[in-house]
XYZ file of C-alpha atoms in Angstrom:
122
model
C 105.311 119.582 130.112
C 107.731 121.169 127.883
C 107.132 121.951 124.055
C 109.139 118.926 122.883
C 107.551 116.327 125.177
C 103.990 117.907 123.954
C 105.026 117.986 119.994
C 106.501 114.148 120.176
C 103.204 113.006 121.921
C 101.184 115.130 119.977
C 103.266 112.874 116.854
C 102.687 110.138 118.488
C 98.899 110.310 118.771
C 98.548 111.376 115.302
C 100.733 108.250 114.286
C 98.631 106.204 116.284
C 95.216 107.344 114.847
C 96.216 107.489 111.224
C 97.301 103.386 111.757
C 93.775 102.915 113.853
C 91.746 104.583 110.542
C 93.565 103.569 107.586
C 91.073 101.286 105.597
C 94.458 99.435 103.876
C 94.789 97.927 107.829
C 90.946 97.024 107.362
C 90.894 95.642 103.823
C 89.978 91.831 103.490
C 89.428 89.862 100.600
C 85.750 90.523 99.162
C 84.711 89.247 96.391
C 84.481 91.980 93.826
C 83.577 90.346 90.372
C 83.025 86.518 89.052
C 82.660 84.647 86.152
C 79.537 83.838 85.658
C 78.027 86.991 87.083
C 76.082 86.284 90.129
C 72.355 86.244 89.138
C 73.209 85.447 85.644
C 72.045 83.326 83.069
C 74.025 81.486 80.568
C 73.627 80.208 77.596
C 75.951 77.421 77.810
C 77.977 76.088 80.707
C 80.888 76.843 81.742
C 84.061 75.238 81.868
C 85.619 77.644 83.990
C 84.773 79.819 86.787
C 86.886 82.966 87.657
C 86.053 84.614 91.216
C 88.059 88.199 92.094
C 89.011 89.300 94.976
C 89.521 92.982 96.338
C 93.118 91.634 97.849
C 95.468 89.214 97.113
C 94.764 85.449 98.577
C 95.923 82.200 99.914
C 95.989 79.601 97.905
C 96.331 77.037 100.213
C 92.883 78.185 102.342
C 91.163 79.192 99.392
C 88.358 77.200 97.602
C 85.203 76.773 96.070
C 82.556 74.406 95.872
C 79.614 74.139 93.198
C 76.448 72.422 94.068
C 73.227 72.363 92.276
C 70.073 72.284 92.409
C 69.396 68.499 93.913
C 72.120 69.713 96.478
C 74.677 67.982 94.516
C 78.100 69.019 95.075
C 79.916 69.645 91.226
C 83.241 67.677 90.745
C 86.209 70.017 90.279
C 89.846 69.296 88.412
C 91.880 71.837 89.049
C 92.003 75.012 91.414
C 94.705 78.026 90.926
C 94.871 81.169 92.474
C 97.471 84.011 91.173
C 97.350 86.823 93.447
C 93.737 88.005 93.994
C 92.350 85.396 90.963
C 90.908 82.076 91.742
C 89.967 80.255 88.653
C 88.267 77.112 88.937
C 88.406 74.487 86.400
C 84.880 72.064 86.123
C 85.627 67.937 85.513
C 82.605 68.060 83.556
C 80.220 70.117 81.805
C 77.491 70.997 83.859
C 73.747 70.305 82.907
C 70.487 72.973 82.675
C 69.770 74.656 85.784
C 70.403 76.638 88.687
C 73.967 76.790 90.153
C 75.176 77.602 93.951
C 78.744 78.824 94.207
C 80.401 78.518 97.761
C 83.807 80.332 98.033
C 85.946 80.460 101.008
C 89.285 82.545 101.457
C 91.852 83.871 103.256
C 93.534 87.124 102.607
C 96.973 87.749 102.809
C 96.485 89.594 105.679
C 95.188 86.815 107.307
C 90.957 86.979 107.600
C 89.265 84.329 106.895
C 85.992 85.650 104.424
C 83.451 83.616 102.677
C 80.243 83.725 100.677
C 78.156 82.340 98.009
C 76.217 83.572 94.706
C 73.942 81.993 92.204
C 73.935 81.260 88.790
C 71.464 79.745 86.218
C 72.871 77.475 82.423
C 69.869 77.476 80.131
């Protein structure tokens, strides 16, 4: 094998590993902060909830549902997503107690994540 031939593989291999390893090829969309915090307890309800996401997002494959605590899903007027933001507008107020939040998305680079948290409204 001649120098050349063993430098250009030797190029290519690094190439190769560096695309294998590089966490920006293994990034999804996790949730990194909401609004309420998960766990929380507020002292009045909210009218909107804001989930954020480590990556930008779909809108069109993204959503949320709200259920409480008689399993009762939450009605919902208006989702909107801007880049990595999903802010979710509530129809109506929602009563005392204890709060499931089920989020789906999918990342721009096309994973399909989802989750849930809690939160309580005095």
């Amino acid at each position: 094998m001649t120098l050349t031939l063993k430098t250009w593989l030797g190029g290519a291999l690094l190439a190769a590993a560096t695309m294998v390893f590089s966490p920006a090829l293994w990034a999804h969309a996790h949730l990194k902060s909401q609004t309420p915090v998960a766990d929380s307890t507020v002292d009045a309800a909210p009218a909107t909830l804001t989930l954020t996401f480590s990556e930008n997002i779909e809108p069109a494959f993204s959503g949320v549902e709200i259920v409480d605590g008689a399993r009762q899903s939450q009605a919902i007027s208006k989702t909107s997503v801007a880049r990595n933001q999903m802010n979710v507008t509530l129809a109506n107020p929602l009563a005392s107690g204890r709060y499931l939040v089920n989020w789906r998305v999918l990342s721009v680079d096309g994973h399909k994540l989802k989750g849930s948290y809690r939160f309580t409204v005095k």
